[in-house]
Short mmCIF file of C-alpha atoms in Angstrom, two decimals:
data_model
loop_
_atom_site.label_atom_id
_atom_site.label_comp_id
_atom_site.label_asym_id
_atom_site.label_seq_id
_atom_site.Cartn_x
_atom_site.Cartn_y
_atom_site.Cartn_z
CA SER A 1 -20.62 -39.23 -10.58
CA GLN A 2 -18.38 -36.95 -8.36
CA LEU A 3 -16.25 -40.12 -7.61
CA VAL A 4 -14.53 -39.63 -11.13
CA ASN A 5 -12.92 -36.70 -12.69
CA LYS A 6 -14.15 -35.04 -16.03
CA GLN A 7 -12.13 -37.71 -18.07
CA GLY A 8 -13.92 -40.58 -16.10
CA ILE A 9 -10.80 -41.47 -14.16
CA LYS A 10 -11.73 -42.80 -10.73
CA TYR A 11 -10.42 -40.96 -7.62
CA GLY A 12 -10.10 -44.08 -5.59
CA LEU A 13 -13.03 -43.10 -3.20
CA GLY A 14 -14.96 -46.35 -3.25
CA SER A 15 -17.01 -45.86 -6.31
CA SER A 16 -17.85 -49.63 -6.75
CA GLY A 17 -19.06 -49.77 -3.17
CA ALA A 18 -21.03 -46.61 -3.55
CA TYR A 19 -22.70 -48.09 -6.69
CA ALA A 20 -23.57 -51.41 -4.87
CA VAL A 21 -25.19 -49.41 -2.07
CA LEU A 22 -27.14 -47.14 -4.45
CA LYS A 23 -28.42 -50.07 -6.50
CA THR A 24 -29.46 -51.80 -3.28
CA LYS A 25 -31.27 -48.88 -1.87
CA SER A 26 -33.13 -47.97 -5.07
CA GLU A 27 -34.48 -51.46 -5.12
CA ASN A 28 -35.04 -51.89 -1.30
CA SER A 29 -35.79 -48.52 0.15
CA TYR A 30 -37.78 -50.13 2.92
CA LEU A 31 -34.76 -51.88 4.39
CA SER A 32 -32.91 -50.67 7.48
CA ASP A 33 -29.30 -49.39 7.02
CA GLU A 34 -28.04 -52.72 8.54
CA GLU A 35 -30.10 -54.73 5.99
CA ILE A 36 -29.05 -52.41 3.17
CA PHE A 37 -25.22 -52.97 4.06
CA LEU A 38 -25.53 -56.82 4.19
CA LYS A 39 -27.44 -56.95 1.03
CA ALA A 40 -25.11 -54.50 -0.78
CA LEU A 41 -22.11 -56.47 0.55
CA TYR A 42 -23.54 -59.52 -1.00
CA TYR A 43 -24.13 -57.93 -4.28
CA SER A 44 -20.58 -56.29 -4.33
CA ARG A 45 -18.99 -59.67 -3.50
CA THR A 46 -20.69 -61.27 -6.60
CA LYS A 47 -18.48 -58.90 -8.56
CA GLN A 48 -15.47 -58.77 -6.44
CA PRO A 49 -15.36 -61.85 -4.19
CA LYS A 50 -12.35 -60.61 -2.03
CA ASN A 51 -13.86 -57.21 -1.31
CA SER A 52 -13.60 -56.43 2.42
CA GLY A 53 -16.79 -54.38 2.35
CA ALA A 54 -15.22 -51.26 3.96
CA ASP A 55 -16.35 -49.10 1.09
CA VAL A 56 -19.83 -50.56 1.26
CA ALA A 57 -19.87 -49.84 4.96
CA ALA A 58 -18.85 -46.25 4.50
CA SER A 59 -21.36 -45.55 1.80
CA THR A 60 -24.21 -47.10 3.78
CA PHE A 61 -23.58 -45.52 7.24
CA GLY A 62 -21.42 -42.46 6.66
CA GLY A 63 -19.22 -40.80 9.26
CA LEU A 64 -16.06 -42.61 10.67
CA LEU A 65 -16.43 -46.23 11.22
CA TYR A 66 -14.44 -49.03 13.04
CA TYR A 67 -15.01 -51.86 10.60
CA GLN A 68 -14.09 -55.57 10.54
CA ASN A 69 -14.39 -57.68 7.39
CA GLY A 70 -18.06 -58.53 6.78
CA SER A 71 -19.38 -57.38 10.38
CA LEU A 72 -21.57 -54.42 11.18
CA PRO A 73 -19.31 -51.47 11.79
CA LYS A 74 -19.16 -49.43 14.96
CA ARG A 75 -19.28 -45.61 14.96
CA ILE A 76 -16.40 -43.49 16.08
CA THR A 77 -16.51 -39.61 16.49
CA PHE A 78 -13.56 -38.08 14.72
CA PRO A 79 -11.93 -34.84 16.49
CA SER A 80 -13.20 -31.87 14.42
CA GLU A 81 -9.86 -30.09 14.90
CA TRP A 82 -7.90 -32.83 13.03
CA ARG A 83 -7.67 -31.77 9.39
CA LEU A 84 -7.86 -34.45 6.60
CA LEU A 85 -5.53 -34.07 3.61
CA VAL A 86 -6.06 -36.36 0.51
CA GLY A 87 -3.53 -36.18 -2.48
CA TRP A 88 -4.56 -37.78 -5.71
CA THR A 89 -1.78 -39.28 -7.88
CA GLY A 90 -3.89 -39.23 -10.89
CA HIS A 91 -3.16 -42.89 -11.30
CA PRO A 92 -6.16 -45.37 -10.72
CA ALA A 93 -5.36 -48.58 -8.57
CA ILE A 94 -7.21 -51.81 -8.83
CA THR A 95 -7.41 -53.26 -5.19
CA SER A 96 -8.49 -56.80 -6.27
CA LYS A 97 -5.47 -57.11 -8.56
CA LEU A 98 -3.03 -56.05 -5.84
CA VAL A 99 -4.55 -58.42 -3.48
CA GLU A 100 -4.20 -61.25 -6.00
CA GLU A 101 -0.44 -60.40 -6.44
CA ASN A 102 0.20 -60.29 -2.64
CA LYS A 103 -0.28 -63.55 -0.70
CA LEU A 104 -0.85 -61.72 2.63
CA LYS A 105 1.07 -63.40 5.60
CA LYS A 106 -0.56 -64.03 8.81
CA SER A 107 2.01 -61.67 10.48
CA PHE A 108 0.99 -58.82 8.10
CA ILE A 109 -2.69 -59.19 8.90
CA GLU A 110 -2.17 -59.59 12.63
CA ARG A 111 0.09 -56.32 12.66
CA SER A 112 -2.47 -54.65 10.57
CA ASP A 113 -5.21 -55.46 12.99
CA GLN A 114 -3.02 -54.25 15.94
CA ILE A 115 -2.41 -50.99 14.30
CA VAL A 116 -6.07 -50.33 13.36
CA SER A 117 -7.09 -51.03 16.90
CA SER A 118 -4.46 -48.73 18.39
CA MET A 119 -5.42 -46.05 15.71
CA ALA A 120 -9.12 -46.29 16.80
CA GLN A 121 -8.16 -46.02 20.39
CA ALA A 122 -6.11 -42.97 19.78
CA ILE A 123 -9.06 -41.25 17.95
CA VAL A 124 -11.29 -42.09 21.01
CA ASN A 125 -8.75 -40.71 23.33
CA ARG A 126 -8.10 -37.66 21.04
CA ASP A 127 -4.41 -38.35 21.18
CA PHE A 128 -3.08 -36.93 17.98
CA GLN A 129 0.61 -37.99 18.53
CA GLU A 130 -0.29 -41.60 19.09
CA PHE A 131 -2.63 -41.28 16.04
CA GLN A 132 0.26 -40.14 13.90
CA LYS A 133 2.53 -42.83 15.13
CA GLN A 134 0.05 -45.46 14.06
CA ILE A 135 -0.29 -43.85 10.68
CA ILE A 136 3.58 -44.29 10.29
CA ALA A 137 3.37 -47.91 11.43
CA ALA A 138 0.54 -48.57 8.90
CA GLU A 139 2.47 -47.28 6.14
CA GLN A 140 5.57 -49.18 7.02
CA ASN A 141 3.46 -52.38 7.31
CA LEU A 142 2.05 -51.82 3.66
CA GLU A 143 5.44 -50.98 2.17
CA LEU A 144 6.26 -54.80 2.97
CA LEU A 145 3.90 -55.72 0.13
CA LYS A 146 4.98 -55.67 -3.50
CA GLY A 147 3.69 -53.16 -6.03
CA VAL A 148 2.06 -50.71 -3.56
CA MET A 149 4.51 -47.95 -3.94
CA THR A 150 4.95 -45.46 -6.86
CA SER A 151 7.26 -42.59 -7.27
CA LYS A 152 4.40 -40.21 -6.79
CA ILE A 153 3.15 -41.83 -3.67
CA ASP A 154 6.55 -41.95 -2.26
CA ASN A 155 7.07 -38.21 -2.95
CA ALA A 156 3.66 -37.30 -1.60
CA ILE A 157 4.55 -39.15 1.75
CA LYS A 158 8.04 -37.50 1.95
CA ILE A 159 6.53 -34.03 1.30
CA ALA A 160 4.27 -34.61 4.24
CA LYS A 161 6.95 -35.91 6.55
CA LYS A 162 9.13 -32.92 5.73
CA MET A 163 6.42 -30.76 7.19
CA GLY A 164 6.33 -32.93 10.39
CA VAL A 165 3.25 -34.77 9.28
CA ALA A 166 2.59 -38.46 8.93
CA ALA A 167 1.07 -39.83 5.76
CA LYS A 168 0.28 -43.18 4.25
CA ILE A 169 -1.07 -44.90 1.16
CA SER A 170 -4.80 -45.19 1.04
CA GLY A 171 -6.50 -48.42 -0.04
CA ALA A 172 -4.34 -50.93 -1.58
CA GLY A 173 -1.64 -48.58 -3.00
CA ALA A 174 -0.07 -48.48 -6.42
CA GLY A 175 -2.06 -45.40 -7.22
CA ASP A 176 -5.16 -43.38 -6.33
CA ASN A 177 -4.46 -41.48 -3.07
CA VAL A 178 -2.20 -40.56 -0.20
CA ILE A 179 -3.91 -39.57 3.02
CA SER A 180 -2.51 -37.36 5.92
CA PHE A 181 -3.85 -35.37 8.89
CA CYS A 182 -2.77 -32.27 10.59
CA ARG A 183 -4.01 -29.71 13.09
CA ASP A 184 -2.38 -26.60 11.69
CA LYS A 185 -4.04 -24.91 8.78
CA LYS A 186 -0.76 -23.18 7.60
CA ILE A 187 0.92 -26.62 7.49
CA GLU A 188 -1.92 -27.97 5.57
CA GLU A 189 -1.70 -25.28 2.91
CA LYS A 190 2.09 -25.82 2.62
CA ILE A 191 1.67 -29.49 2.11
CA LYS A 192 -0.92 -28.84 -0.63
CA ALA A 193 1.31 -26.30 -2.41
CA GLU A 194 4.22 -28.84 -2.41
CA TRP A 195 1.98 -31.60 -3.56
CA LYS A 196 0.71 -29.38 -6.34
CA LYS A 197 4.29 -28.67 -7.52
CA ALA A 198 4.93 -32.39 -7.59
CA GLY A 199 1.79 -32.98 -9.72
CA ILE A 200 -0.27 -34.44 -6.83
CA ILE A 201 -3.74 -33.09 -6.78
CA SER A 202 -5.33 -32.12 -3.39
CA LEU A 203 -8.94 -33.28 -3.38
CA ASP A 204 -11.43 -31.16 -1.52
CA LEU A 205 -12.48 -33.79 0.90
CA HIS A 206 -13.49 -33.39 4.59
CA MET A 207 -14.43 -35.62 7.34
CA TYR A 208 -18.17 -36.30 7.56
CA PHE A 209 -19.76 -35.22 10.76
CA GLY A 210 -23.43 -35.07 9.98
CA ASN A 211 -25.95 -37.70 10.98
CA GLU A 212 -23.62 -39.20 13.45
CA ARG A 213 -25.61 -41.36 16.07
#
């Protein structure tokens, strides 16, 4: 699998969700994408009951999705000039464990919902400054939880911010990746170089634009 490195360590790119979709498709190739998603989500939740299904949705439909827990996602077109940066810490994180450790308050969930909604609208409006603002807000909200921050994650975010670019924890935190976006190729390369010095590996990942409908 390309979702793990040569030593078998996962990159935090939704490998369990991808497996659920692969298994479902291989056994039910005649089903529509919507049916595949619902069936794969059910299968995934037999293994991880608190799984949001976001990784399952991403693996089923591809592209950029606006997703709410358990519902069919809506497709959003991402601006092609906004460049995605992903810095891998080399340390795997277990989302289910972090969810168990954090009793999510209603205020946290409501704030998270507001941020995601505003972020989606900024993408639709192609408003990069507002999009960056919401990335910062999402990061600050996540930092309220215990066990999500590591020294490498903190350093990766600080490096990006030093270059004038917002960055945030991906997934549940405590490992895996930091994600960021910029519009300047030169700044992107500077961030990657600084990440490398700090022992953070830049993954060769790009926003998927094919088959968007």
